[in-house]
Amino acid sequence: MNPEIISDRFKREFGRAPELLVRAPGRINVIGEHTDYNEGLVLPGAIDRAIYFAVSARDDQRLELVAADINDRYSGTLSVLAPSEKQWPDYLLGVFSELQAAGYTHQGVDLVFGGDIPSGAGMSSSAAIETGLLFALNQMFALGLFRQDLVKLAQLAENNFVGMQCGIMDMFASVMGRDERVIRLDCRTLEFDYFPVDNSQYAFVLCNSGVKHALVNSEYNTRRMECEEGVALLTEQYPAVYSLRDVSLEQLEAAHPFLPDPIYQRCWYVINEIERVEKACTALEHSNYGALGELMYQSHEGLQHDYEVSCRELDFLVAQARQQPYVLGARMMGGGFGGCSINLVEKEGVDAFQQTMKKAYQADFGIDMQCYAVSIGEGVGEVD
Ligand code: GLA
């Protein structure tokens, strides 16, 4: 799906051209996994895969929402916003609901959306749906929201309406992304910097495991609770501690006797991972891609053994990648239990890498794996 297809579909559905065409990208995360909700650091970037929206305002309160990718339609009204049985509308309805809760009023809309972010692959198609709609409504109804407001409202929509207690990383990357730059975001203060990535020599290649184990949401929420429990226990030792961001490895070691397993392991992983983001930024500043790759491998080890959010398929992909020439680093990406691995690959080896990985995955899991060499691009905006 591209913007022309979405726009044409809008004309067919509603008999006129859309007022506005919006592009909202998915994201990768180079390193810093499960650190966002621990007030830590992350290093994501927006990518060249996106959800497109064709939208027009209506003069009543109705919502006519068309999901072009799956050929489905939701008809409703702004005055009754309740989770839908179909689920896909919830990502949109959640946005309308959060805007209302924040006191913004506007008319209904006719809308068609669709794109080329594979769903369930951990590239944050849901965040893109939320940020894209928010951007469109903000433009069309002159709501006066700043980019950072879009980020926060999108996260609230996901937390409150969809019921996924995600952190802020995905929405932030989708809104604040820049061409050829990754974002170091401090999830405590929301301060951020951009770091250039060398697109000419290296590429980030995603390998889509094609699986999404049922545990994704429940285990995600469990990890959040385990981290909170860790913080509560650590605060008894160190009253100044409010989040895992405040804890040094030395403090954690000293408090080990008070932390049962697996709480200790979870904290150990998070504190190390935050440190790895710092190191990764230094590596990028020095164009030391070897060091960056090594940190990615370490991140995977932690996610696999200490945070325990990986799965057989992802471990296989990372182990295979390690054996390939041209590969500098690899790890699972996103929440875990499926989705993609992210691989840092020398550009000249990208094709060979993809072929070998596909073959190996087919042989072991019988799955025709999709690979995506992504480039890092701009955040949400109008389509020219
Ligand atoms: C999911 C969530 C993010 C983040 C990652 C793990 O993608 O939506 O907020 O917590 O998992 O890093």
Coordinates of C-alpha atoms and ligand atoms in Angstrom, one line a residue:
M1 CA 0.0 0.0 0.0
N2 CA 1.3 3.5 -0.9
P3 CA -0.3 6.9 -0.5
E4 CA -1.8 6.9 -4.0
I5 CA -3.6 3.7 -3.4
I6 CA -4.9 5.0 -0.1
S7 CA -6.0 8.2 -1.7
D8 CA -7.7 6.4 -4.6
R9 CA -9.5 4.1 -2.2
F10 CA -10.8 7.2 -0.3
K11 CA -12.2 8.6 -3.5
R12 CA -14.0 5.3 -4.2
E13 CA -15.4 5.1 -0.7
F14 CA -16.4 8.7 -0.2
G15 CA -16.8 10.1 -3.7
R16 CA -14.4 13.0 -3.3
A17 CA -10.7 13.6 -2.8
P18 CA -9.3 13.6 0.7
E19 CA -8.5 16.9 2.4
L20 CA -5.3 15.5 3.8
L21 CA -2.7 12.7 3.2
V22 CA -0.5 11.8 6.1
R23 CA 2.4 9.4 6.5
A24 CA 3.3 7.9 9.9
P25 CA 6.4 5.7 10.0
G26 CA 7.2 2.6 12.0
R27 CA 10.4 2.3 14.0
I28 CA 13.4 0.3 14.7
N29 CA 15.3 0.3 18.0
V30 CA 19.0 -0.1 17.7
I31 CA 19.5 -0.7 21.4
G32 CA 17.8 0.0 24.8
E33 CA 15.0 -2.6 25.1
H34 CA 12.6 -2.6 28.0
T35 CA 14.3 0.5 29.3
D36 CA 11.7 3.1 28.4
Y37 CA 9.2 2.2 31.1
N38 CA 12.1 2.1 33.6
E39 CA 12.9 5.8 32.9
G40 CA 16.0 4.7 31.0
L41 CA 17.5 5.5 27.6
V42 CA 16.5 4.1 24.2
L43 CA 18.0 4.5 20.7
P44 CA 15.2 4.2 18.1
G45 CA 14.7 5.7 14.7
A46 CA 11.8 6.1 12.3
I47 CA 11.9 3.9 9.2
D48 CA 11.0 4.0 5.5
R49 CA 7.9 1.8 6.2
A50 CA 4.7 3.6 7.2
I51 CA 1.0 3.8 7.6
Y52 CA -0.7 6.3 5.3
F53 CA -3.9 8.1 6.0
A54 CA -6.4 9.8 3.7
V55 CA -8.8 12.0 5.7
S56 CA -11.5 14.6 5.4
A57 CA -13.6 16.3 8.1
R58 CA -17.4 15.7 8.2
D59 CA -20.0 18.2 9.3
D60 CA -21.5 15.8 11.8
Q61 CA -20.1 13.6 14.6
R62 CA -19.8 10.4 12.6
L63 CA -16.7 8.3 12.2
E64 CA -16.4 6.4 8.9
L65 CA -13.1 4.4 9.2
V66 CA -11.8 2.1 6.5
A67 CA -8.9 -0.2 7.0
A68 CA -7.7 -0.7 3.4
D69 CA -5.2 -3.5 4.2
I70 CA -7.8 -5.8 5.5
N71 CA -10.8 -4.4 3.6
D72 CA -12.9 -3.6 6.6
R73 CA -15.0 -0.7 7.7
Y74 CA -16.1 0.7 11.0
S75 CA -19.0 3.1 11.3
G76 CA -19.6 4.9 14.6
T77 CA -19.9 8.3 16.3
L78 CA -17.7 10.5 18.4
S79 CA -20.4 10.5 21.1
V80 CA -20.0 6.7 21.8
L81 CA -16.4 5.6 22.0
A82 CA -16.1 2.1 23.3
P83 CA -13.7 -0.7 22.4
S84 CA -14.8 -2.5 19.3
E85 CA -15.2 -6.2 18.8
K86 CA -13.0 -6.1 15.8
Q87 CA -10.0 -4.7 17.7
W88 CA -8.3 -2.8 14.8
P89 CA -10.6 0.2 15.3
D90 CA -9.4 0.5 18.9
Y91 CA -6.1 2.1 17.9
L92 CA -8.1 4.9 16.2
L93 CA -10.9 5.1 18.7
G94 CA -8.4 5.4 21.5
V95 CA -7.0 8.5 19.9
F96 CA -10.4 10.2 19.7
S97 CA -11.1 9.2 23.2
E98 CA -7.9 10.6 24.6
L99 CA -8.4 13.9 22.7
Q100 CA -11.9 14.2 24.3
A101 CA -10.5 13.4 27.7
A102 CA -7.9 16.2 27.2
G103 CA -10.7 18.6 26.4
Y104 CA -10.3 18.9 22.6
T105 CA -13.5 19.0 20.5
H106 CA -13.8 18.5 16.8
Q107 CA -16.1 17.1 14.1
G108 CA -16.3 13.5 12.8
V109 CA -14.1 12.2 9.9
D110 CA -14.1 10.0 6.8
L111 CA -10.8 8.1 6.8
V112 CA -8.9 5.4 4.9
F113 CA -5.7 4.0 6.2
G114 CA -3.2 1.3 5.3
G115 CA 0.5 0.9 4.7
D116 CA 3.5 -1.4 4.4
I117 CA 4.5 -2.0 8.0
P118 CA 4.0 -5.7 8.6
S119 CA 1.7 -6.1 11.6
G120 CA 2.9 -8.2 14.5
A121 CA 6.5 -7.8 13.4
G122 CA 7.5 -5.4 16.2
M123 CA 7.9 -2.4 13.9
S124 CA 5.2 -0.5 15.8
S125 CA 2.5 -0.3 13.3
S126 CA 0.1 0.4 16.1
A127 CA 2.1 3.5 17.3
A128 CA 2.1 4.7 13.6
I129 CA -1.7 4.4 13.4
E130 CA -2.1 6.5 16.6
T131 CA 0.5 9.1 15.7
G132 CA -0.8 9.4 12.1
L133 CA -4.4 10.0 13.2
L134 CA -3.3 12.5 15.8
F135 CA -1.2 14.4 13.3
A136 CA -4.1 14.4 10.8
L137 CA -6.7 15.6 13.4
N138 CA -4.3 18.3 14.7
Q139 CA -3.8 19.6 11.2
M140 CA -7.4 19.4 10.0
F141 CA -9.0 20.9 13.1
A142 CA -6.2 23.2 14.2
L143 CA -6.0 21.7 17.6
G144 CA -2.8 23.5 18.4
L145 CA -0.9 20.4 19.6
F146 CA 2.9 20.3 19.6
R147 CA 4.8 17.2 18.4
Q148 CA 5.5 16.1 22.0
D149 CA 1.8 16.3 22.8
L150 CA 1.1 13.9 19.9
V151 CA 3.6 11.5 21.4
K152 CA 2.0 11.5 24.9
L153 CA -1.6 11.3 23.6
A154 CA -0.7 8.4 21.4
Q155 CA 0.8 6.6 24.3
L156 CA -2.2 7.3 26.5
A157 CA -4.5 5.9 23.7
E158 CA -2.5 2.7 23.7
N159 CA -2.4 2.4 27.5
N160 CA -5.9 3.3 28.2
F161 CA -8.0 2.2 25.3
V162 CA -6.0 -0.7 23.7
G163 CA -4.9 -1.8 27.2
M164 CA -1.2 -2.3 26.4
Q165 CA 1.0 -0.8 29.0
C166 CA 3.7 0.2 26.6
G167 CA 6.3 2.9 27.2
I168 CA 6.9 6.0 25.2
M169 CA 9.6 4.9 22.7
D170 CA 7.5 3.8 19.8
M171 CA 5.4 6.9 19.5
F172 CA 8.4 9.1 20.1
A173 CA 10.3 7.6 17.3
S174 CA 7.3 7.7 14.9
V175 CA 6.8 11.4 15.6
M176 CA 10.3 12.8 16.1
G177 CA 12.3 10.7 13.6
R178 CA 14.8 12.3 11.3
D179 CA 16.5 11.2 8.1
E180 CA 19.6 9.1 8.7
R181 CA 19.5 9.7 12.4
V182 CA 18.7 7.7 15.4
I183 CA 17.3 9.3 18.6
R184 CA 18.8 8.9 22.0
L185 CA 15.8 9.5 24.2
D186 CA 15.9 9.9 27.9
C187 CA 12.6 8.5 28.9
R188 CA 12.7 10.2 32.3
T189 CA 13.1 13.8 31.1
L190 CA 12.1 13.3 27.4
E191 CA 15.3 15.1 26.5
F192 CA 16.7 13.8 23.2
D193 CA 19.6 14.0 20.8
Y194 CA 20.1 12.8 17.3
F195 CA 23.0 10.6 16.3
P196 CA 24.0 10.1 12.6
V197 CA 24.1 6.5 11.2
D198 CA 26.3 5.7 8.2
N199 CA 23.9 4.6 5.6
S200 CA 26.5 4.3 2.9
Q201 CA 28.5 1.5 4.5
Y202 CA 26.1 -0.2 7.0
A203 CA 22.5 -1.2 6.9
F204 CA 20.0 -2.3 9.5
V205 CA 18.3 -5.5 8.3
L206 CA 15.3 -6.9 10.1
C207 CA 14.5 -10.6 10.0
N208 CA 10.9 -11.3 10.7
S209 CA 10.5 -14.5 12.7
G210 CA 6.9 -14.6 11.5
V211 CA 5.8 -15.7 15.0
K212 CA 4.0 -13.8 17.7
H213 CA 3.6 -16.0 20.7
A214 CA 0.5 -15.6 22.7
L215 CA 2.4 -14.3 25.8
V216 CA 3.4 -11.0 24.3
N217 CA 1.1 -8.7 26.2
S218 CA 0.8 -10.6 29.4
E219 CA 4.5 -11.2 29.8
Y220 CA 5.2 -7.5 28.9
N221 CA 2.9 -6.4 31.7
T222 CA 4.5 -9.0 34.0
R223 CA 8.0 -7.6 33.3
R224 CA 6.7 -4.1 34.1
M225 CA 5.4 -5.4 37.5
E226 CA 8.6 -7.2 38.2
C227 CA 10.6 -4.0 37.6
E228 CA 8.3 -2.1 39.9
E229 CA 8.7 -4.8 42.6
G230 CA 12.5 -4.4 42.2
V231 CA 12.2 -0.7 42.6
A232 CA 10.1 -1.1 45.8
L233 CA 12.6 -3.4 47.3
L234 CA 15.6 -1.2 46.3
T235 CA 13.9 1.9 47.7
E236 CA 13.9 0.2 51.1
Q237 CA 17.7 0.1 50.9
Y238 CA 18.1 3.4 49.1
P239 CA 15.3 5.9 49.8
A240 CA 16.4 8.1 46.9
V241 CA 15.6 5.4 44.3
Y242 CA 12.4 6.1 42.2
S243 CA 13.1 3.9 39.2
L244 CA 15.8 1.5 38.0
R245 CA 17.4 4.5 36.3
D246 CA 18.5 5.7 39.7
V247 CA 20.3 2.4 40.6
S248 CA 24.0 1.7 39.9
L249 CA 25.3 -1.8 39.4
E250 CA 27.3 -1.5 42.7
Q251 CA 24.1 -0.6 44.5
L252 CA 22.3 -3.5 42.9
E253 CA 25.1 -5.9 43.9
A254 CA 25.0 -4.7 47.5
A255 CA 21.3 -5.2 47.7
H256 CA 21.3 -8.6 46.1
P257 CA 20.5 -10.5 49.3
F258 CA 17.2 -8.5 49.5
L259 CA 16.2 -9.2 45.9
P260 CA 14.7 -12.7 45.1
D261 CA 15.0 -14.2 41.7
P262 CA 13.8 -13.4 39.0
I263 CA 13.5 -9.8 40.3
Y264 CA 17.3 -9.5 40.7
Q265 CA 17.9 -10.7 37.1
R266 CA 15.4 -8.3 35.7
C267 CA 17.0 -5.3 37.4
W268 CA 20.4 -6.5 36.4
Y269 CA 19.4 -6.6 32.8
V270 CA 17.8 -3.2 32.8
I271 CA 20.6 -1.4 34.5
N272 CA 23.2 -2.9 32.1
E273 CA 21.0 -2.2 29.1
I274 CA 20.8 1.5 30.0
E275 CA 24.6 1.6 30.3
R276 CA 24.8 -0.1 26.9
V277 CA 22.8 2.7 25.3
E278 CA 25.3 5.3 26.5
K279 CA 28.1 3.1 25.1
A280 CA 26.3 2.7 21.8
C281 CA 26.0 6.5 21.5
T282 CA 29.7 6.9 22.1
A283 CA 30.4 4.2 19.5
L284 CA 28.2 6.0 17.0
E285 CA 30.0 9.3 17.7
H286 CA 33.3 7.6 16.8
S287 CA 31.8 5.7 13.9
N288 CA 32.9 2.5 15.7
Y289 CA 30.3 0.1 14.2
G290 CA 32.2 -2.9 15.5
A291 CA 31.7 -1.7 19.1
L292 CA 28.0 -0.9 18.4
G293 CA 27.5 -4.5 17.0
E294 CA 29.1 -6.0 20.1
L295 CA 26.7 -4.1 22.3
M296 CA 23.8 -5.4 20.3
Y297 CA 24.9 -9.0 20.9
Q298 CA 25.3 -8.3 24.6
S299 CA 21.8 -6.8 24.6
H300 CA 20.4 -10.0 23.1
E301 CA 22.2 -12.2 25.7
G302 CA 20.5 -10.1 28.5
L303 CA 17.1 -10.3 26.9
Q304 CA 17.4 -14.0 26.4
H305 CA 18.9 -15.1 29.7
D306 CA 18.1 -12.4 32.3
Y307 CA 15.0 -10.6 31.1
E308 CA 13.7 -13.7 29.5
V309 CA 11.6 -12.2 26.7
S310 CA 13.2 -13.9 23.7
C311 CA 12.0 -17.2 22.1
R312 CA 13.5 -20.1 20.2
E313 CA 13.0 -18.5 16.8
L314 CA 14.7 -15.2 17.8
D315 CA 17.6 -17.0 19.5
F316 CA 18.0 -19.0 16.3
L317 CA 18.1 -15.9 14.2
V318 CA 20.7 -14.2 16.3
A319 CA 22.9 -17.3 16.6
Q320 CA 22.7 -17.7 12.8
A321 CA 23.6 -14.1 12.2
R322 CA 26.6 -14.3 14.4
Q323 CA 28.1 -16.9 12.1
Q324 CA 27.7 -14.8 9.0
P325 CA 30.4 -12.6 7.4
Y326 CA 29.5 -9.0 7.1
V327 CA 27.4 -9.0 10.3
L328 CA 28.6 -6.8 13.1
G329 CA 25.8 -7.3 15.6
A330 CA 22.3 -8.8 16.1
R331 CA 19.6 -9.0 18.7
M332 CA 15.9 -9.4 19.1
M333 CA 14.0 -6.1 18.8
G334 CA 11.0 -4.7 20.6
G335 CA 8.8 -6.4 23.3
G336 CA 10.0 -10.0 22.5
F337 CA 8.3 -13.4 22.1
G338 CA 8.4 -13.0 18.3
G339 CA 8.6 -10.2 15.8
C340 CA 11.9 -9.3 14.3
S341 CA 15.6 -9.5 15.0
I342 CA 17.7 -6.4 14.1
N343 CA 21.0 -7.0 12.4
L344 CA 23.8 -4.5 11.7
V345 CA 25.2 -5.6 8.4
E346 CA 27.9 -4.2 6.0
K347 CA 26.1 -2.9 3.0
E348 CA 27.9 -5.1 0.5
G349 CA 26.9 -8.2 2.3
V350 CA 23.2 -7.4 2.7
D351 CA 21.9 -9.6 -0.1
A352 CA 24.1 -12.6 0.8
F353 CA 23.1 -12.2 4.4
Q354 CA 19.3 -12.2 3.6
Q355 CA 19.6 -15.3 1.4
T356 CA 21.6 -17.3 3.9
M357 CA 19.2 -16.4 6.8
K358 CA 16.1 -17.2 4.7
K359 CA 17.5 -20.6 3.8
A360 CA 18.5 -21.4 7.4
Y361 CA 15.2 -20.4 8.8
Q362 CA 13.3 -22.3 6.2
A363 CA 15.3 -25.4 6.9
D364 CA 14.7 -25.2 10.7
F365 CA 11.2 -23.7 11.0
G366 CA 9.7 -24.3 7.6
I367 CA 8.8 -20.6 7.4
D368 CA 9.4 -18.4 4.4
M369 CA 11.0 -15.5 6.2
Q370 CA 10.7 -11.9 5.2
C371 CA 13.8 -9.7 5.6
Y372 CA 13.7 -5.9 5.4
A373 CA 16.7 -3.7 4.9
V374 CA 15.4 -0.5 6.4
S375 CA 16.6 3.0 6.1
I376 CA 16.1 5.6 8.8
G377 CA 13.8 8.5 7.8
E378 CA 11.5 11.3 8.9
G379 CA 8.8 11.2 11.5
V380 CA 5.1 11.7 10.9
G381 CA 4.1 14.4 8.4
E382 CA 2.0 15.4 5.5
V383 CA 2.6 13.5 2.2
D384 CA 3.8 16.1 -0.4
Ligands
GLA1 C1 7.3 -2.5 23.0 C2 6.8 -1.3 23.7 C3 7.8 -0.2 23.9 C4 9.1 -0.8 24.6 C5 9.5 -2.1 23.9 C6 10.6 -2.8 24.6 O1 7.7 -2.2 21.7 O2 5.7 -0.7 23.0 O3 7.3 0.8 24.7 O4 8.9 -1.0 26.0 O5 8.4 -3.0 23.7 O6 11.8 -2.0 24.6

